[in-house]
Amino acid sequence: MTVVMDQPTDNVLKDGLQFEPFDMLQELFRPDIVFLMRHGPTDWSKLDIKDVNPTDCANQRVMIEKGKADMRTLGVLLVANGLRPSEIVASQWCRNQQTKDELLAGMANADPDYVKSVVVKTDPALNLLLSLQGAPNVTAMRKLISSWTGEGKSGPLLLISHFTNIQELTEFSAYEGEILIIDPKRDNRVIGYLRLRSSGPDVGHFRQAQK
């Protein structure tokens, strides 16, 4: 999946969306599914200070400039390909808020009117699992997903959370900026993944990336 814009943003023309499995492609366009996303690429040379407050951006790992550009590109490509969340909910953590902001900036570049209609929220239920000021478990996040029906909505729910939360909930290991497609009607089954073609494993959770 790729798109050519009349006025390209960042690296849109050099990148594209990768979705697997391809035979489930039509499922992407249902308003009753959930996009469960890990925050965008971050600076692994600066780790979170122990017990850091989720909103203390000076003392936690935050996004790199390339990561921000990638998230703007992802926003453009999502909208241009008709993948338009009707609601976006992000963790309180700075890297998740940055991801949300850059996605919205890219989406606005593709279709400013669409962005005006998106409901945007912050929910501590998506906060980093088991940190002092994070989510104690994934129960509340699971409830968010399970209760999403898409009724009366124009597009899916997009949740922006963390590697640990996503792995605990789904048993999948998500790249930074990767989206797992979840179907609440099938007991929150993961039916595919969506990411930029240029995405790769990070050094924090995928040790082979260091080699």
mmCIF file of C-alpha atoms in Angstrom:
data_model
loop_
_atom_site.group_PDB
_atom_site.id
_atom_site.type_symbol
_atom_site.label_atom_id
_atom_site.label_comp_id
_atom_site.label_asym_id
_atom_site.label_seq_id
_atom_site.Cartn_x
_atom_site.Cartn_y
_atom_site.Cartn_z
ATOM 1 C CA MET A 1 0.000 0.000 0.000
ATOM 2 C CA THR A 2 1.498 3.307 -1.020
ATOM 3 C CA VAL A 3 0.391 6.713 -2.222
ATOM 4 C CA VAL A 4 1.852 9.585 -4.201
ATOM 5 C CA MET A 5 0.904 13.020 -2.882
ATOM 6 C CA ASP A 6 0.859 16.170 -5.000
ATOM 7 C CA GLN A 7 2.836 17.892 -2.249
ATOM 8 C CA PRO A 8 4.876 15.186 -0.474
ATOM 9 C CA THR A 9 5.558 15.437 3.246
ATOM 10 C CA ASP A 10 8.871 14.202 4.684
ATOM 11 C CA ASN A 11 9.644 10.835 3.096
ATOM 12 C CA VAL A 12 6.146 9.900 1.944
ATOM 13 C CA LEU A 13 7.240 9.250 -1.625
ATOM 14 C CA LYS A 14 10.090 7.019 -0.443
ATOM 15 C CA ASP A 15 8.001 4.886 1.882
ATOM 16 C CA GLY A 16 4.723 2.992 1.985
ATOM 17 C CA LEU A 17 2.511 0.880 4.195
ATOM 18 C CA GLN A 18 3.159 -2.798 4.740
ATOM 19 C CA PHE A 19 0.261 -4.989 5.812
ATOM 20 C CA GLU A 20 0.172 -8.718 6.470
ATOM 21 C CA PRO A 21 -1.532 -11.076 5.940
ATOM 22 C CA PHE A 22 -2.633 -9.689 2.597
ATOM 23 C CA ASP A 23 -5.730 -11.902 2.411
ATOM 24 C CA MET A 24 -7.096 -9.993 5.443
ATOM 25 C CA LEU A 25 -6.637 -6.605 3.783
ATOM 26 C CA GLN A 26 -10.362 -5.851 3.564
ATOM 27 C CA GLU A 27 -10.598 -6.114 7.378
ATOM 28 C CA LEU A 28 -8.598 -2.883 7.706
ATOM 29 C CA PHE A 29 -11.527 -0.790 6.526
ATOM 30 C CA ARG A 30 -14.035 -1.871 9.179
ATOM 31 C CA PRO A 31 -15.015 0.742 11.786
ATOM 32 C CA ASP A 32 -15.462 -1.975 14.422
ATOM 33 C CA ILE A 33 -11.787 -2.990 14.582
ATOM 34 C CA VAL A 34 -9.067 -1.564 16.819
ATOM 35 C CA PHE A 35 -5.614 -0.351 15.758
ATOM 36 C CA LEU A 36 -3.300 -1.092 18.698
ATOM 37 C CA MET A 37 -0.103 0.865 18.106
ATOM 38 C CA ARG A 38 3.248 1.125 19.818
ATOM 39 C CA HIS A 39 4.685 4.648 20.054
ATOM 40 C CA GLY A 40 7.068 5.811 17.322
ATOM 41 C CA PRO A 41 10.885 5.429 17.193
ATOM 42 C CA THR A 42 12.750 6.713 20.255
ATOM 43 C CA ASP A 43 16.251 7.525 21.490
ATOM 44 C CA TRP A 44 17.508 4.386 23.241
ATOM 45 C CA SER A 45 20.651 6.154 24.456
ATOM 46 C CA LYS A 46 18.491 7.871 27.078
ATOM 47 C CA LEU A 47 16.365 5.518 29.155
ATOM 48 C CA ASP A 48 13.536 6.367 31.545
ATOM 49 C CA ILE A 49 14.672 7.459 34.996
ATOM 50 C CA LYS A 50 13.357 5.050 37.640
ATOM 51 C CA ASP A 51 9.834 5.942 38.778
ATOM 52 C CA VAL A 52 9.675 8.887 36.357
ATOM 53 C CA ASN A 53 6.365 10.701 36.071
ATOM 54 C CA PRO A 54 4.697 9.926 32.711
ATOM 55 C CA THR A 55 4.608 13.640 31.826
ATOM 56 C CA ASP A 56 8.230 14.362 32.818
ATOM 57 C CA CYS A 57 9.699 14.496 29.324
ATOM 58 C CA ALA A 58 13.167 15.571 30.492
ATOM 59 C CA ASN A 59 13.725 12.297 32.336
ATOM 60 C CA GLN A 60 12.328 9.680 29.995
ATOM 61 C CA ARG A 61 13.024 8.216 26.581
ATOM 62 C CA VAL A 62 11.458 10.367 23.891
ATOM 63 C CA MET A 63 11.171 10.303 20.129
ATOM 64 C CA ILE A 64 14.048 11.023 17.775
ATOM 65 C CA GLU A 65 13.591 13.487 14.928
ATOM 66 C CA LYS A 66 13.530 10.693 12.354
ATOM 67 C CA GLY A 67 10.870 8.973 14.439
ATOM 68 C CA LYS A 68 8.759 12.123 14.387
ATOM 69 C CA ALA A 69 9.160 12.388 10.620
ATOM 70 C CA ASP A 70 8.217 8.708 10.261
ATOM 71 C CA MET A 71 5.044 9.252 12.270
ATOM 72 C CA ARG A 72 4.067 12.212 10.091
ATOM 73 C CA THR A 73 4.638 10.003 7.063
ATOM 74 C CA LEU A 74 2.533 7.263 8.641
ATOM 75 C CA GLY A 75 -0.259 9.772 9.286
ATOM 76 C CA VAL A 76 -0.260 10.885 5.652
ATOM 77 C CA LEU A 77 -0.280 7.308 4.365
ATOM 78 C CA LEU A 78 -3.045 6.155 6.695
ATOM 79 C CA VAL A 79 -5.390 8.937 5.621
ATOM 80 C CA ALA A 80 -4.474 8.758 1.945
ATOM 81 C CA ASN A 81 -5.171 5.025 1.916
ATOM 82 C CA GLY A 82 -8.568 5.432 3.575
ATOM 83 C CA LEU A 83 -7.460 4.181 7.003
ATOM 84 C CA ARG A 84 -8.986 6.957 9.084
ATOM 85 C CA PRO A 85 -9.480 6.373 12.815
ATOM 86 C CA SER A 86 -12.537 8.048 14.259
ATOM 87 C CA GLU A 87 -10.959 8.141 17.720
ATOM 88 C CA ILE A 88 -7.327 8.258 18.869
ATOM 89 C CA VAL A 89 -6.373 7.476 22.477
ATOM 90 C CA ALA A 90 -2.785 7.773 23.724
ATOM 91 C CA SER A 91 -0.848 6.939 26.863
ATOM 92 C CA GLN A 92 0.211 9.882 29.046
ATOM 93 C CA TRP A 93 3.890 9.178 28.386
ATOM 94 C CA CYS A 94 5.742 11.806 26.372
ATOM 95 C CA ARG A 95 6.760 9.493 23.531
ATOM 96 C CA ASN A 96 3.147 8.462 23.071
ATOM 97 C CA GLN A 97 1.913 12.036 23.115
ATOM 98 C CA GLN A 98 4.605 12.930 20.581
ATOM 99 C CA THR A 99 3.500 10.018 18.405
ATOM 100 C CA LYS A 100 -0.097 11.207 18.542
ATOM 101 C CA ASP A 101 0.873 14.786 17.684
ATOM 102 C CA GLU A 102 3.059 13.798 14.722
ATOM 103 C CA LEU A 103 0.438 11.385 13.378
ATOM 104 C CA LEU A 104 -2.156 14.144 13.517
ATOM 105 C CA ALA A 105 0.227 16.553 11.774
ATOM 106 C CA GLY A 106 0.663 14.081 8.925
ATOM 107 C CA MET A 107 -3.055 13.374 8.775
ATOM 108 C CA ALA A 108 -3.774 17.101 8.608
ATOM 109 C CA ASN A 109 -1.374 17.427 5.693
ATOM 110 C CA ALA A 110 -3.326 14.762 3.811
ATOM 111 C CA ASP A 111 -6.811 15.984 4.782
ATOM 112 C CA PRO A 112 -7.230 18.928 7.180
ATOM 113 C CA ASP A 113 -11.019 18.518 7.334
ATOM 114 C CA TYR A 114 -10.748 14.892 8.430
ATOM 115 C CA VAL A 115 -8.486 15.765 11.364
ATOM 116 C CA LYS A 116 -11.041 18.260 12.677
ATOM 117 C CA SER A 117 -13.503 15.402 13.133
ATOM 118 C CA VAL A 118 -11.198 13.001 15.029
ATOM 119 C CA VAL A 119 -11.826 12.535 18.754
ATOM 120 C CA VAL A 120 -8.448 12.682 20.564
ATOM 121 C CA LYS A 121 -7.993 11.500 24.162
ATOM 122 C CA THR A 122 -5.340 10.627 26.728
ATOM 123 C CA ASP A 123 -5.932 7.617 28.978
ATOM 124 C CA PRO A 124 -3.659 6.351 31.796
ATOM 125 C CA ALA A 125 -5.009 2.854 31.106
ATOM 126 C CA LEU A 126 -2.506 2.804 28.230
ATOM 127 C CA ASN A 127 0.441 3.936 30.387
ATOM 128 C CA LEU A 128 3.622 1.886 30.562
ATOM 129 C CA LEU A 129 2.853 -1.395 32.294
ATOM 130 C CA LEU A 130 4.147 -1.943 35.837
ATOM 131 C CA SER A 131 6.084 1.332 36.112
ATOM 132 C CA LEU A 132 5.464 3.160 39.402
ATOM 133 C CA GLN A 133 3.021 5.576 37.784
ATOM 134 C CA GLY A 134 1.991 3.307 34.953
ATOM 135 C CA ALA A 135 -0.833 0.869 34.413
ATOM 136 C CA PRO A 136 -0.849 -1.985 36.971
ATOM 137 C CA ASN A 137 -2.101 -4.448 34.361
ATOM 138 C CA VAL A 138 -3.790 -4.539 30.957
ATOM 139 C CA THR A 139 -7.305 -5.103 32.278
ATOM 140 C CA ALA A 140 -8.498 -1.566 31.521
ATOM 141 C CA MET A 141 -6.838 -1.593 28.087
ATOM 142 C CA ARG A 142 -8.460 -4.923 27.283
ATOM 143 C CA LYS A 143 -11.825 -3.450 28.288
ATOM 144 C CA LEU A 144 -11.276 -0.464 25.973
ATOM 145 C CA ILE A 145 -10.705 -2.831 23.086
ATOM 146 C CA SER A 146 -13.482 -5.264 23.938
ATOM 147 C CA SER A 147 -16.081 -2.522 24.308
ATOM 148 C CA TRP A 148 -15.339 -0.943 20.912
ATOM 149 C CA THR A 149 -18.224 -1.702 18.539
ATOM 150 C CA GLY A 150 -17.641 0.946 15.885
ATOM 151 C CA GLU A 151 -21.369 1.652 15.955
ATOM 152 C CA GLY A 152 -22.039 5.085 14.505
ATOM 153 C CA LYS A 153 -18.335 5.587 13.818
ATOM 154 C CA SER A 154 -16.667 6.357 10.504
ATOM 155 C CA GLY A 155 -13.449 4.532 11.308
ATOM 156 C CA PRO A 156 -11.659 2.308 13.833
ATOM 157 C CA LEU A 157 -10.312 3.092 17.290
ATOM 158 C CA LEU A 158 -6.555 3.821 17.437
ATOM 159 C CA LEU A 159 -4.797 3.173 20.756
ATOM 160 C CA ILE A 160 -1.169 4.292 21.234
ATOM 161 C CA SER A 161 0.511 2.306 24.002
ATOM 162 C CA HIS A 162 3.817 0.567 24.819
ATOM 163 C CA PHE A 163 5.754 -2.586 23.925
ATOM 164 C CA THR A 164 5.211 -4.237 27.317
ATOM 165 C CA ASN A 165 1.470 -3.563 27.372
ATOM 166 C CA ILE A 166 0.990 -4.819 23.826
ATOM 167 C CA GLN A 167 3.034 -7.953 24.430
ATOM 168 C CA GLU A 168 1.170 -8.720 27.653
ATOM 169 C CA LEU A 169 -2.200 -8.292 25.951
ATOM 170 C CA THR A 170 -1.508 -9.979 22.614
ATOM 171 C CA GLU A 171 1.748 -11.981 23.019
ATOM 172 C CA PHE A 172 3.049 -10.110 19.943
ATOM 173 C CA SER A 173 6.276 -8.087 19.953
ATOM 174 C CA ALA A 174 5.580 -4.821 18.133
ATOM 175 C CA TYR A 175 8.164 -2.581 16.483
ATOM 176 C CA GLU A 176 8.165 1.106 17.385
ATOM 177 C CA GLY A 177 5.436 2.678 15.255
ATOM 178 C CA GLU A 178 3.840 -0.663 14.363
ATOM 179 C CA ILE A 179 0.081 -1.195 14.498
ATOM 180 C CA LEU A 180 -1.577 -4.495 15.369
ATOM 181 C CA ILE A 181 -5.072 -4.937 13.949
ATOM 182 C CA ILE A 182 -7.402 -6.353 16.589
ATOM 183 C CA ASP A 183 -10.939 -7.652 16.136
ATOM 184 C CA PRO A 184 -13.074 -7.269 19.298
ATOM 185 C CA LYS A 185 -15.719 -9.518 17.735
ATOM 186 C CA ARG A 186 -13.212 -12.385 17.670
ATOM 187 C CA ASP A 187 -12.182 -12.196 21.322
ATOM 188 C CA ASN A 188 -9.619 -9.478 20.611
ATOM 189 C CA ARG A 189 -7.775 -11.646 18.132
ATOM 190 C CA VAL A 190 -4.852 -10.057 16.256
ATOM 191 C CA ILE A 191 -5.763 -10.373 12.579
ATOM 192 C CA GLY A 192 -2.769 -8.589 11.076
ATOM 193 C CA TYR A 193 -0.163 -5.897 11.407
ATOM 194 C CA LEU A 194 0.414 -2.579 9.669
ATOM 195 C CA ARG A 195 3.624 -0.542 9.590
ATOM 196 C CA LEU A 196 5.845 1.589 7.404
ATOM 197 C CA ARG A 197 7.906 -0.453 4.956
ATOM 198 C CA SER A 198 10.990 1.258 6.368
ATOM 199 C CA SER A 199 10.256 0.117 9.945
ATOM 200 C CA GLY A 200 12.722 -2.120 11.722
ATOM 201 C CA PRO A 201 13.437 -3.632 15.147
ATOM 202 C CA ASP A 202 14.676 -1.360 17.922
ATOM 203 C CA VAL A 203 17.705 -2.093 20.093
ATOM 204 C CA GLY A 204 15.697 -1.998 23.297
ATOM 205 C CA HIS A 205 13.430 -4.978 22.744
ATOM 206 C CA PHE A 206 14.957 -6.682 19.691
ATOM 207 C CA ARG A 207 18.562 -7.522 20.545
ATOM 208 C CA GLN A 208 19.370 -8.664 17.011
ATOM 209 C CA ALA A 209 19.060 -5.004 15.974
ATOM 210 C CA GLN A 210 22.340 -4.347 17.787
ATOM 211 C CA LYS A 211 24.295 -6.761 15.569
#
